[in-house]
Structures are given as structure tokens and as C-alpha cells.
XYZ file of C-alpha atoms in Angstrom:
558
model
C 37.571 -1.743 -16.496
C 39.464 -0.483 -14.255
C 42.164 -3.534 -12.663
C 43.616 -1.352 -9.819
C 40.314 -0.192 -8.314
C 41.776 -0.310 -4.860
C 45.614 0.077 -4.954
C 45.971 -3.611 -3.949
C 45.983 -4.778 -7.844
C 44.090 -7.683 -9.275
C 40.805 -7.473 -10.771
C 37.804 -7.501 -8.894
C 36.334 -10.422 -10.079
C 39.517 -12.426 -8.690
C 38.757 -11.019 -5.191
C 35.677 -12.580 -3.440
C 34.829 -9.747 -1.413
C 35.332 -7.491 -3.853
C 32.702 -8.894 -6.242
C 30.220 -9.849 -3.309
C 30.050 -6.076 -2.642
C 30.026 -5.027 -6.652
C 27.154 -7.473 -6.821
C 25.260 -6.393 -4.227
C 25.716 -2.525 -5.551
C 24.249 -4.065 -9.087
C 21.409 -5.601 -7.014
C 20.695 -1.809 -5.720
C 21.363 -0.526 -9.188
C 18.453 -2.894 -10.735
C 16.087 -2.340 -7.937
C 16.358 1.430 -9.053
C 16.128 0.759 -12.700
C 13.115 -1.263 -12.184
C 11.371 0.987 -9.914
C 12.439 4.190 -12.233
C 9.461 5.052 -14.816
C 9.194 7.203 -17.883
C 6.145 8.010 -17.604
C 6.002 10.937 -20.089
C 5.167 11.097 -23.942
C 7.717 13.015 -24.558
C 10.190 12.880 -28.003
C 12.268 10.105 -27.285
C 10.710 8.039 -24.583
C 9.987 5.048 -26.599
C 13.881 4.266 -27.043
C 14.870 4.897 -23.128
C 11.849 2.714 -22.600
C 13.404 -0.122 -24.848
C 16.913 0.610 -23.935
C 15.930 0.263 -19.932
C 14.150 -2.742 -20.173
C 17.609 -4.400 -21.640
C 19.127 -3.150 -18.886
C 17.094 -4.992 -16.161
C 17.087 -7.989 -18.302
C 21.177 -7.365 -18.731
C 20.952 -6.832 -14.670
C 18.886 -9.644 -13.531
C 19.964 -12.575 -15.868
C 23.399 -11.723 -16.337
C 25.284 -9.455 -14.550
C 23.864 -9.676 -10.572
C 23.689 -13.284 -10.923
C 26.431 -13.876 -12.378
C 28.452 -11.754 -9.923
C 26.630 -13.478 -7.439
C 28.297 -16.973 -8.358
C 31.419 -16.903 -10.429
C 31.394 -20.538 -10.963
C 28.361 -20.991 -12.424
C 28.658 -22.662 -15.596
C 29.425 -20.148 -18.954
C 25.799 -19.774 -20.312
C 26.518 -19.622 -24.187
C 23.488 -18.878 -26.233
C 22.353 -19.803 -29.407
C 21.303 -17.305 -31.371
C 20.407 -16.095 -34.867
C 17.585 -15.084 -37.643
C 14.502 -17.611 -38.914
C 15.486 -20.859 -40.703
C 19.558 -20.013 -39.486
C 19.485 -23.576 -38.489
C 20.282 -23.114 -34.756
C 18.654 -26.236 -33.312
C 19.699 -28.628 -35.660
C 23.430 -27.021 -34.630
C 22.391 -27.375 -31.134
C 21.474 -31.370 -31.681
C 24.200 -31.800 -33.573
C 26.830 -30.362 -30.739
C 24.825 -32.577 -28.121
C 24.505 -35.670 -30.535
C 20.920 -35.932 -29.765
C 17.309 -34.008 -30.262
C 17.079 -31.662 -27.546
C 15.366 -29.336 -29.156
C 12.562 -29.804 -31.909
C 13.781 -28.099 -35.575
C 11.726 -28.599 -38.594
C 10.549 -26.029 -41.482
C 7.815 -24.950 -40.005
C 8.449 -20.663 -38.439
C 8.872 -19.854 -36.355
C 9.776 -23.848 -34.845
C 11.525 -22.464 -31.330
C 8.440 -21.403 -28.918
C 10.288 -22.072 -25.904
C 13.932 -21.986 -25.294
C 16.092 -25.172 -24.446
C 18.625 -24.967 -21.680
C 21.080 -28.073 -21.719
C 24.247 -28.536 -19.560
C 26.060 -31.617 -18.042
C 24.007 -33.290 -15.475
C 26.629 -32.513 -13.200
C 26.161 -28.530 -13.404
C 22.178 -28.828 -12.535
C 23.190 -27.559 -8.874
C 25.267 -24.830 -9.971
C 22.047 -23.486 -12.116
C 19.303 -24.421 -10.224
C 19.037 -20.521 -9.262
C 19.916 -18.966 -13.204
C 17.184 -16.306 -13.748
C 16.468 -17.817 -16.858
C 15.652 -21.239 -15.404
C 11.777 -20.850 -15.050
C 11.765 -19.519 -18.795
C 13.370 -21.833 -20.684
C 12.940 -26.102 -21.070
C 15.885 -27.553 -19.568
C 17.599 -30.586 -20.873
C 20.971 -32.471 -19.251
C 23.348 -34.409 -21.330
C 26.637 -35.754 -20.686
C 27.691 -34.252 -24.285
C 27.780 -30.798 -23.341
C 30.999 -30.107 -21.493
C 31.143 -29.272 -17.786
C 31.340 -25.570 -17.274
C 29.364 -24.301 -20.180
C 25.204 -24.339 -20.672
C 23.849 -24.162 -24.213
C 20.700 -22.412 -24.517
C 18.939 -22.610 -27.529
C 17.203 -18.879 -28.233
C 13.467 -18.132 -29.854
C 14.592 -16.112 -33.520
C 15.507 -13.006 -33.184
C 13.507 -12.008 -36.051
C 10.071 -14.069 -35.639
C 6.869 -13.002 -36.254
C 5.952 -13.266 -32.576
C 6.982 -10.539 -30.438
C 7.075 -12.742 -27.543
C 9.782 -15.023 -29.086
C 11.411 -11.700 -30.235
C 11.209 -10.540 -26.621
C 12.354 -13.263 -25.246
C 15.319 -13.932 -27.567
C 16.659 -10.222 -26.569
C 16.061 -11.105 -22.706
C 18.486 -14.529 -23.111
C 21.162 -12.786 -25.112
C 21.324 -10.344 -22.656
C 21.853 -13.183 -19.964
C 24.541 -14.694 -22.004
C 28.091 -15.155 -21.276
C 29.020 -16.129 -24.417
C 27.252 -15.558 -28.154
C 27.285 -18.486 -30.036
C 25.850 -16.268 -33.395
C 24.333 -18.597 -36.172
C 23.642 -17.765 -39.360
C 23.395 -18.646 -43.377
C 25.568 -17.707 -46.436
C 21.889 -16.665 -47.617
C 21.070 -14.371 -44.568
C 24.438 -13.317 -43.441
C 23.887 -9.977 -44.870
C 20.382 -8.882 -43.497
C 20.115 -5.826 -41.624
C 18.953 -7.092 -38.280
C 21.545 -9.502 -36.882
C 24.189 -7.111 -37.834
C 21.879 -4.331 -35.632
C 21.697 -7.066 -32.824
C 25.534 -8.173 -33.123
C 26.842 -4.317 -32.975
C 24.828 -4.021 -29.327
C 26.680 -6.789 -28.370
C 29.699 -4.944 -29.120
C 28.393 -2.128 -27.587
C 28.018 -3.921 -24.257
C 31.452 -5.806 -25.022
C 29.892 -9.541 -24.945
C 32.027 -12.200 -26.292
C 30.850 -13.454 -30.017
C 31.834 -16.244 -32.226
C 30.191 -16.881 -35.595
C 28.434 -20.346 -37.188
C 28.198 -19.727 -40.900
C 25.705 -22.674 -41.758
C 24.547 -24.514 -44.719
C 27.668 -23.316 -46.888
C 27.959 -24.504 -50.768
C 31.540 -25.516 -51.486
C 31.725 -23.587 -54.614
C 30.812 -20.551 -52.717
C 32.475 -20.774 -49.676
C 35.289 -18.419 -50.311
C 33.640 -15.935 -51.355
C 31.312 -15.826 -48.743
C 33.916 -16.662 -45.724
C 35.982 -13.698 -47.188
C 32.427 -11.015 -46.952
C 31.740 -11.945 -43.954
C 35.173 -11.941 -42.229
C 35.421 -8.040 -44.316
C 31.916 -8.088 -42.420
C 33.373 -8.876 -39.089
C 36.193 -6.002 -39.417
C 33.640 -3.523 -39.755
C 31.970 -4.158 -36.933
C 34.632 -4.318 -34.567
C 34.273 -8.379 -34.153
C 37.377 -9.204 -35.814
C 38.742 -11.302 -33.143
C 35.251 -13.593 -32.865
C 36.050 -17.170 -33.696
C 34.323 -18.198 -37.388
C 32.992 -21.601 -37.698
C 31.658 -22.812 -40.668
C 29.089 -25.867 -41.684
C 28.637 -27.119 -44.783
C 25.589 -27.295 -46.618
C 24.433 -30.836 -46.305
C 21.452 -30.807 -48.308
C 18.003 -32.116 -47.449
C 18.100 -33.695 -43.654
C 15.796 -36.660 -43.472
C 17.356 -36.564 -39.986
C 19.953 -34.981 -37.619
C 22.655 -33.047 -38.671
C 25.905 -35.300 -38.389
C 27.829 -34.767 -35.550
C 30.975 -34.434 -37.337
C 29.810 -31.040 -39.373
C 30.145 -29.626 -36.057
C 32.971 -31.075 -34.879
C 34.898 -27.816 -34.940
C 32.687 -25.935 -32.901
C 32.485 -28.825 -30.357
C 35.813 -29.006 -29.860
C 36.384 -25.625 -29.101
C 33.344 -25.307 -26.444
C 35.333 -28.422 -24.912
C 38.314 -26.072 -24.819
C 36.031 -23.207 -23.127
C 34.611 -25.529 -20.650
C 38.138 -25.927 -18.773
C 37.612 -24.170 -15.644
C 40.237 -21.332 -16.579
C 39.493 -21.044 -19.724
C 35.177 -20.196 -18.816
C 36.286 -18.419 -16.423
C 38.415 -16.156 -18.709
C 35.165 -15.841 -21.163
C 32.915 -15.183 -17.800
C 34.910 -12.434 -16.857
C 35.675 -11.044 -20.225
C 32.148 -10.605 -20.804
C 31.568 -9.202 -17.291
C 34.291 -6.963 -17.781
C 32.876 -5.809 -21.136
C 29.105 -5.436 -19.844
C 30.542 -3.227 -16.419
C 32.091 -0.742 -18.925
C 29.407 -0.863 -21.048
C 27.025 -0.275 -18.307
C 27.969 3.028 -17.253
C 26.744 5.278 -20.033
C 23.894 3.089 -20.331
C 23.222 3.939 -16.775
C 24.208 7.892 -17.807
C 21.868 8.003 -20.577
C 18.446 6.397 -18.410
C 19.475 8.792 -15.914
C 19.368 11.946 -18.608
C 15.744 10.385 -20.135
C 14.615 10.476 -16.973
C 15.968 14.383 -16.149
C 14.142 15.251 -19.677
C 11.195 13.655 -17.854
C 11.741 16.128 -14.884
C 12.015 18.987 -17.305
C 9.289 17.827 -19.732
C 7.035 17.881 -15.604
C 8.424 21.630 -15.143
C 7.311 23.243 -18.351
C 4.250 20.914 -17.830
C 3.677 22.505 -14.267
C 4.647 26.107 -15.600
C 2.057 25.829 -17.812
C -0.921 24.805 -15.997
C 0.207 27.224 -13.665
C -1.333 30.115 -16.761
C -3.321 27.886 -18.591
C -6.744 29.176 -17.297
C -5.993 32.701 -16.414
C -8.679 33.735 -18.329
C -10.970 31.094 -17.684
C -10.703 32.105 -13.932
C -11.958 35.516 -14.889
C -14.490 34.809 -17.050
C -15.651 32.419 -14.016
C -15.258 35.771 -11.856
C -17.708 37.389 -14.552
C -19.944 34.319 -14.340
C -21.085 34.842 -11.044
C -20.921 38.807 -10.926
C -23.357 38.564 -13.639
C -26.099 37.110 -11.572
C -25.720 33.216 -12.939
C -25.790 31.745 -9.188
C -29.646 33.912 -9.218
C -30.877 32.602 -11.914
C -33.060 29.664 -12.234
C -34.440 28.505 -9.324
C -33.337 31.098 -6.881
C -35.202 33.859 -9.188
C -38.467 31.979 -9.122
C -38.609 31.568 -5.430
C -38.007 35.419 -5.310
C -40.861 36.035 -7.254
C -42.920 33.738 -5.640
C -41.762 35.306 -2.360
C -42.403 39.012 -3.433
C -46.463 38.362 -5.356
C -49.265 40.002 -4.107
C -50.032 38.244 -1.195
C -46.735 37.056 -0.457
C -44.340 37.829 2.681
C -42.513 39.735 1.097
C -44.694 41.954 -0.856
C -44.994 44.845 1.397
C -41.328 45.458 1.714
C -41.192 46.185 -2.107
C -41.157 49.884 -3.134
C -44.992 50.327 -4.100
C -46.083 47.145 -2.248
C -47.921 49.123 0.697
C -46.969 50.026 3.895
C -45.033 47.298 5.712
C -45.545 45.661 8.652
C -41.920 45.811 10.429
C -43.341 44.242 13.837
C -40.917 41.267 15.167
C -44.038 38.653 14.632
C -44.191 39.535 10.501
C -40.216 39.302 10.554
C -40.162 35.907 12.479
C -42.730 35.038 10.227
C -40.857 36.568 7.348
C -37.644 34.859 8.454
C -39.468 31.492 7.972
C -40.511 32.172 4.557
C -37.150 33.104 3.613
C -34.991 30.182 4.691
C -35.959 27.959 2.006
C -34.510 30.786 -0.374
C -31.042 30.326 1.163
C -31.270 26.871 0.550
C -32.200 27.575 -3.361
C -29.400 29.603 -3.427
C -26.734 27.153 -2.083
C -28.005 24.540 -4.710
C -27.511 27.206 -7.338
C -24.131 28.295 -6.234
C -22.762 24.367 -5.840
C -24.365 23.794 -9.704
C -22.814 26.969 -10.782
C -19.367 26.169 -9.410
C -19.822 22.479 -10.574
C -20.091 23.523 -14.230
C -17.745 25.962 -13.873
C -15.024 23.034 -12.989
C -16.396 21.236 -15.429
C -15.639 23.920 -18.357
C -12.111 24.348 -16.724
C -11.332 20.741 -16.880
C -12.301 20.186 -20.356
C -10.382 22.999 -21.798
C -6.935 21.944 -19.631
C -7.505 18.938 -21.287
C -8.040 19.936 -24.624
C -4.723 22.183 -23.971
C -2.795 19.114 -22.244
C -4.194 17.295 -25.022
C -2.776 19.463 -28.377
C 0.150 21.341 -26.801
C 3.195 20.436 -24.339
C 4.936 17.782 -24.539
C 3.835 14.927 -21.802
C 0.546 16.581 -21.915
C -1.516 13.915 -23.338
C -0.181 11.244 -20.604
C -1.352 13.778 -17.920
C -4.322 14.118 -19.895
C -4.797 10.522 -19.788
C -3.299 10.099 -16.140
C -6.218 12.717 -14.612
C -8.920 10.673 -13.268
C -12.409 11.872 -14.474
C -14.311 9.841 -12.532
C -12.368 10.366 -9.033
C -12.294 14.343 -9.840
C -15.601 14.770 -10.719
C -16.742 13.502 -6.807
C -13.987 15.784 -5.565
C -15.224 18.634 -7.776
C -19.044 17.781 -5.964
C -17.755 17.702 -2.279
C -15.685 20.922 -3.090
C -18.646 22.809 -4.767
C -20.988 21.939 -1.977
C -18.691 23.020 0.714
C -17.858 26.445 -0.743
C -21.269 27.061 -1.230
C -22.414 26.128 2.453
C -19.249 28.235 3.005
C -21.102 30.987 0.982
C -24.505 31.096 2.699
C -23.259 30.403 6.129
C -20.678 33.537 6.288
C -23.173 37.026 6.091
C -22.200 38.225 9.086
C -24.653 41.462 10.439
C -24.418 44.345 8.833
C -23.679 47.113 10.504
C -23.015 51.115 10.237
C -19.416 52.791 9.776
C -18.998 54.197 13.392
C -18.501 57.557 13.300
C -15.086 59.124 13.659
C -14.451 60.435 17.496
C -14.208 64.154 16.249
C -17.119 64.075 13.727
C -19.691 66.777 14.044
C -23.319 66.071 15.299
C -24.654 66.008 11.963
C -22.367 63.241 11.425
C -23.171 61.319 14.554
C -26.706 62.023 13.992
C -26.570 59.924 10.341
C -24.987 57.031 12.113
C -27.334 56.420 14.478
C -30.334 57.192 12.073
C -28.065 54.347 9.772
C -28.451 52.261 13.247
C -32.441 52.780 13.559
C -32.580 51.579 9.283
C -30.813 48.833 9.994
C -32.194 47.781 12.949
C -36.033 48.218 11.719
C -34.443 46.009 8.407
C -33.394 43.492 10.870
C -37.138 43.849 13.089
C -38.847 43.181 9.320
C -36.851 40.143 7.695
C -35.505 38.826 11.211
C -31.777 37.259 10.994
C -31.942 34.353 8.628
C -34.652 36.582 6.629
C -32.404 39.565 6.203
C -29.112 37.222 5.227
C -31.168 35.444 2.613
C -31.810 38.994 0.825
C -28.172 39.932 1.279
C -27.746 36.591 -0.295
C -30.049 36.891 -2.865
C -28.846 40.405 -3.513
C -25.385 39.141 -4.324
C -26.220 36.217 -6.486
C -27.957 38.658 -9.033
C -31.434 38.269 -8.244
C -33.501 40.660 -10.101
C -35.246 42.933 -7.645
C -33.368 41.557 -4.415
C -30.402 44.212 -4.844
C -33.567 46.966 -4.872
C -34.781 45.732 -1.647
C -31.575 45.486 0.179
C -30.599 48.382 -0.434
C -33.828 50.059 0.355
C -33.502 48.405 3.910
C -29.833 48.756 4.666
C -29.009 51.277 2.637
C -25.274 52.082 2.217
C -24.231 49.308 4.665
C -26.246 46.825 2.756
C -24.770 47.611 -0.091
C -21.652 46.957 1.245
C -22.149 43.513 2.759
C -23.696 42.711 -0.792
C -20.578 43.749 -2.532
C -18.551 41.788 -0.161
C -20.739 38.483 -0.538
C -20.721 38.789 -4.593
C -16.935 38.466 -4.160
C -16.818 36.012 -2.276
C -19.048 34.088 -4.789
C -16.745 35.203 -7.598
C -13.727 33.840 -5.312
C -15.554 30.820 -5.332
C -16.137 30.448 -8.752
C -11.912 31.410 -9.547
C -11.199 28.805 -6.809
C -13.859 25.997 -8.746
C -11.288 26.460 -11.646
C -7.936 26.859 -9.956
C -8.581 23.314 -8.550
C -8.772 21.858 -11.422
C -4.799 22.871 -12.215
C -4.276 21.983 -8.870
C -5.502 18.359 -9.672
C -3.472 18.039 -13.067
C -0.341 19.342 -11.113
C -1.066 16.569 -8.236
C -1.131 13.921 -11.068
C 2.399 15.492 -11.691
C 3.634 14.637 -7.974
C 4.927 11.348 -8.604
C 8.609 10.366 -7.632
C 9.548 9.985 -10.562
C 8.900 13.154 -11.980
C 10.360 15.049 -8.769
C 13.127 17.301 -9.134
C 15.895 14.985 -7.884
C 14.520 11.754 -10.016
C 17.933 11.282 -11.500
C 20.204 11.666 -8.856
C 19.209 8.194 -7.294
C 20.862 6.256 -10.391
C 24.085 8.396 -10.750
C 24.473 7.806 -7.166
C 24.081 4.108 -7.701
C 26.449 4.614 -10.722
C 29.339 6.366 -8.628
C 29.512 3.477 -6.412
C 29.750 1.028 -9.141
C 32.272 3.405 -10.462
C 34.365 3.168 -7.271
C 34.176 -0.928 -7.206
C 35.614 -1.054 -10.586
């Protein structure tokens, strides 16, 4: 840590002002942390999941409070593996049963606080307050807070939780632990991130055998080396045998004695700020590294994006296909054609071979009439029709989200079924009123200014067709066999073209793409909707940038 952050010299934590502002740029820093999520499966995750919720719990219960208020007392926690023995050390350094030890595992279920009456003010407003049982006694020291930790290796995960949360809020690491156990894996795991994040550690070696005691003092310290923790203090307990009762206070006399030592104002406060000193440093490529999970979070949501952006290129064309191959006639559309041209029907006599029709504004008006409940069979078809198709494309994007990239199965997850298949209705049912209500009236190519008579002559004869087409179906009649035309009816194309000819044929073409832009538009949104799941803050492009920012300021207070 840097001692000369602002040419004046002195550290920061001697200057007031100093730390007031470094405190308040950790409060900023932890409000970031806490609202930054990882929200991707991607390789990876799980461990800058784990490793940022350690830093919150370093940020809230030690470092912002204790930046906040310097003379708090030193919070030195007990800690260690099942059976280490650290309550009956803890009664033993306070010369009365604070807190319950016994054989049964795991016996700590929730964590004793005990400090001097005196110091109750001064940690009245300790994150860890509402979490743990507090206890006062006037044989705890002032200046220094025992806290007696849940086992770090018990078979509850909320002891295990919350024995990681108080050693992260510790000043000091009061480490416990057995000539039997001293060698396990875990503590040794738990002891070399408190290196990491340069906490001060000393070392109880409990329930020691005489004859065995060098040898095992002499591992241990070889231990210690290797770790980096040669300087920790080593205290060491002798194995008293069965306890029909507390441990005597004099087997811990050692230890006592040298908390009294700590507890001198200078003397915490050198421990306080060695540890703070130790967590700031540590603290910045913890910082770093969240800040690069969550940029492989922003990468992992590009390649996602990218993806979905080709995922269903063929799917929209075979939805193109779909509708160009008649599915919006089919169904109920086709049988109200046929029940529309039967003998009998209105319009039977428009068919080729169904008689002479009656093309007088009365049959089309009365034509027109019959023909409006087609249009209406035909919206209902195209809104099923575009339905399904959404339906296909969201299945498959989810079956690809599902087996291939990486975050995919969180987005699959993340999509909304129930809240997309009500959009996927409303949009289906407005493109098809969209559909029905857009024919327009079809009309001849005008003829070019310096075309020949012959020329001019079709045109208007291509004027009178139309016109007598319009006379026979009437408006709404003649859009519903456009309509009808362009959905794939069978025998609907015949008769439109019979009527309107080469214009008809035309508007029909025009219609049926429409339809089949539809039907590529049905399945397009459903990409849209996975990529709108994707437009979260903290997958946006400049996720990261918030914490290194918060990072360079700490950097510049230090």
C-alpha cells in the first residue's frame, strides 16, 4: 500500500479525511459489486460467483466499516475445523461459558460475539451484530472483540457460509486447531486466502500430548514457512484429557496475555491497520479479476447475440415456403370457398363452366356480402398459421440455446414462455388484420405516353375487365378473392385471374408476399425476444468499466 499517496506522507489511515473519503469510495465500490451479476453459464462462472460474494462480505463487514470507524474495537475471530476445540478456548480466555461446547457436531449454530462492556457503543453498528449472539465480559480486554465462528468445515452449509462471511469481517485470525487435524487440506486452503488478502493470523495448536509436542510444533512451524505465515504467533495448549468441565484458565494463559498486549490502543490499532493495509492491496486484483468475469460475460452475450442473429435463417425460409404453398388456404378458408362456389352458390356463375354470370351491381353487392365472412376465415387462418410458425421457431432456438453456445441454456431458461406466447398472439393477430386490410384496387399499367393505339386500346379494354370484376364481386367481394387467391386456395387463383387478368395476378403476387413477409417476420421475433432477454446491464458492452473505474479511484486514495 502505497504510504505517500498524496505527496504529504503518512498513511492514509492516520489521516481522517483521507480515510473518510477511501471509505466512502469502498461504499461505491460494494454498491457496484452487489448490484454486478453473472448471470451467464458460462466456464468459470461458478468461481467469480464464489469469489464475489467474499468480496461483499470482505466489503460490508470489514473493510467499509471498518474504515468508517478506526476505533472500533479489533474484531479477532475464532476460527478453525470440527471438534478444534474453539469454544472451550474461547471460555477459557473469558474465564466463563459464553459459548456452549460439547461433543456433539457441529455444537456452534450461532456465533458468539463478546467484548468488554465498555466497547458495546463502539459496536453497536458492526455488520455482524444482528448475526451473531453477543456476550460482554469484563475478561476480554478493551479494544479487542472475540467472536466465536460456526466450523469451517460443518456439515451445514449455512454454518460453513457463515464462518467464511465472519472471517472475512475479521481484523485479526485467531486460527485453532489440533495436533490430529493440523494437516487436513481445508484450513490450510482457508489460511492461504487469508494470506492472499494479507489478514493478520496467529495459530492455537490445541489438545497437544507432551510426548509429541516437538514433533508436531516443529511440522507445523515447517507448515507455517510454506505458506508464507511464518511470522504468525504459535500458541500451544496442552492436551488436558477428558473435561468434566471448563478448560482451565491457565492453559490459555499465553494467548490471554498476548490479546491483553493487542488490546493497548496502539498496539490494535497497528493490527487494524495492518490488516486493512493487507486487504486494500489484496483488493485490487480481486476487483481486476470480477471485472474480467464479468467482460467474459459481455463476450459470452456477443457470440450469444451473433448467433441468434443466423440461427433461423433457414427456418425463416422454410416459413416463406409455408405460406407460398397455400398453408394460410387450407382448412377452413378452403371449405368456405367451396361452399361459396356449389351449385347454387354466389359464386357459382363466376366459375369457368358455371353459366353465364350475372355482373349487375345488385348480384355484386349481394356477392360482396357473401364474401366478407371469407376474409374473416382467412385472417383466422393467417394469425394460426403465423402462431405455429413462432411456435416452431421458438422451440428450435431453444433446443439450439439449449445444446450449443455457451450462456445459452440461462437464456434458454431466462425467455419467458408464458409472457411470449401472448406477445406471439397479439403479434399474429395484428399482422394478419394487417394482411386482409391492405389489398388496395387493382388497377391497369397506364399506358406509356407514346404507345400506339393498339396499345392504348388494351389498357382501356384491361380498364372495362377490371371494372366489370369490380361491378360482379363489389369491393370487399373482389379483395376477399385476391385474398383467397394469395393464401393458396384451390380454384380462387383461377377465378382471379379470369376477372382481373394480368393485373390480378399481380396484386395476388404482391399479397402472397406479403403473407410470406409475415410468416419470416412470425420467426424473426422470436430472435428478437431471446436477444431482448440479452439487454440487461449487465451484459451491455461497457459492464466492466463501472468497477475499474471504482478501482482507479481506490487506486488514487492509496
Amino acid at each position: 500500500m502505497n504510504t505517500q499517496a498524496d505527496g504529504r506522507g503518512g498513511d492514509v489511515l492516520d489521516r481522517p479525511r483521507a480515510a473518510a473519503s477511501l471509505a466512502d469510495a469502498m461504499a461505491d465500490l460494494l454498491r457496484d459489486v452487489r448490484g454486478t451479476v453473472l448471470p451467464l453459464e458460462i466456464p468459470g462462472v461458478q468461481a467469480a460467483r464464489d469469489s464475489r460474494t467474499r468480496l461483499i462480505d470482505q466489503l460490508a463487514d470489514h473493510l467499509v466499516p471498518r474504515l468508517r470507524t478506526l476505533s472500533a474495537p479489533a474484531v479477532v475471530v475464532v476460527a478453525g475445523s470440527t471438534g478444534a476445540g474453539k469454544s472451550t478456548i474461547v471460555n477459557a480466555l473469558v474465564g466463563e461459558e459464553v459459548s456452549p461446547a460439547g461433543v456433539l457436531r457441529p455444537t456452534t449454530r450461532r456465533p458468539v460475539l463478546v467484548h468488554h462492556p465498555l466497547d458495546a457503543e463502539l459496536l453497536a453498528d458492526h455488520p455482524v451484530i444482528d448475526a451473531v449472539q453477543v456476550q460482554v465480559s469484563e475478561q476480554v480486554p478493551r479494544g479487542i472483540a472475540l467472536l466465536d465462528a460456526p466450523d469451517l468445515d460443518s456439515v451445514e452449509e449455512a454454518n460453513r457460509r457463515a464462518a467464511g462471511r465472519l472471517l472475512e469481517a475479521a481484523d485479526l485470525w485467531l486460527f485453532v486447531t489440533t495436533a490430529a487435524r493440523y494437516g487436513d487440506a481445508l484450513p490450510w486452503r482457508v489460511l492461504d486466502g487469508a494470506v492472499a488478502r494479507g489478514a493478520s493470523v496467529a495459530m492455537v495448536l490445541n489438545r497437544v500430548a507432551a510426548d509429541s509436542l516437538p514433533t508436531v510444533r516443529a511440522d507445523l512451524m515447517h507448515r507455517l514457512r510454506e505458506h508464507g505465515m511464518q511470522g504468525s504467533p504459535l500458541f500451544v495448549v496442552a492436551d488436558a484429557g477428558p473435561l468434566d468441565g471448563p478448560l482451565d484458565p491457565a492453559a490459555v494463559a499465553p494467548v490471554h496475555r498476548w490479546l491483553a498486549m493487542l488490546a493497548g490502543p496502539d498496539r490494535a490499532r497497528s493490527v487494524i491497520a495492518r490488516t486493512l493495509r493487507g486487504s486494500l492491496a489484496a483488493l485490487r486484483p480481486w476487483v481486476d479479476e470480477l471485472a474480467e468475469a464479468v467482460q467474459e460475460q459481455v463476450e459470452a452475450a456477443e457470440e450469444l447475440r451473433a448467433g441468434l442473429g443466423t440461427a433461423l435463417d433457414t427456418t425463416v425460409l422454410a416459413a416463406r415456403e409455408t405460406t407460398d404453398g397455400g398453408a394460410v388456404g387450407h382448412g377452413g378458408p378452403q371449405a368456405r370457398w367451396a361452399e361459396l362456389t356449389s351449385p347454387g352458390a354466389p359464386l357459382r356463375d363466376l366459375l369457368r363452366g358455371g353459366g353465364k354470370p350475372d355482373r349487375s351491381k345488385a348480384r355484386g353487392r349481394e356477392r360482396s356480402t357473401a364474401l366478407a365472412p371469407l376474409i374473416e376465415e382467412l385472417s383466422r387462418s393467417a394469425r394460426g398459421v403465423l402462431v405455429a410458425l413462432g411456435q416452431g421457431a421458438e422451440r428450435e432456438l431453444r433446443d439450439w440455446l439449449w445444446d450449443g453456445p455457451a450462456g445459452g441454456r440461462w437464456l434458454a431458461d431466462t425467455w419467458d414462455t408464458t409472457a411470449r406466447a401472448t406477445e406471439r398472439e397479439n403479434e399474429a393477430q395484428a399482422a394478419a388484420q394487417q394482411w386482409v386490410t391492405t389489398v388496395a384496387i387493382v388497377a391497369p399499367a397506364p399506358a406509356d405516353s407514346g404507345a400506339d393505339r393498339s396499345a392504348r386500346r388494351a389498357v382501356t379494354r384491361e380498364s372495362r375487365r377490371i371494372a366489370a370484376a369490380y361491378r360482379a364481386l363489389g369491393t370487399e367481394g373482389a379483395a376477399a378473392v385476391l385474398l383467397a387467391a394469395a393464401a393458396g386456395v384451390e380454384g380462387a387463383g383461377e377465378m382471379a385471374d379470369t376477372l382481373f387478368g394480368a393485373p390480378g395476378r399481380a396484386r395476388v403476387d404482391e399479397l402472397r408476399d406479403r403473407l410470406a413477409q409475415a410468416a419470416a417476420g412470425a420467426v424473426t421475433a422470436e430472435s428478437a425476444a431471446a436477444l431482448a432477454a440479452l439487454d440487461v446491464p449487465d451484459l451491455a458492452e461497457d459492464a466492466a468499466s463501472t468497477l475499474r473505474l471504482r478501482l482507479a479511484v481506490i487506486k488514487g486514495l492509496t
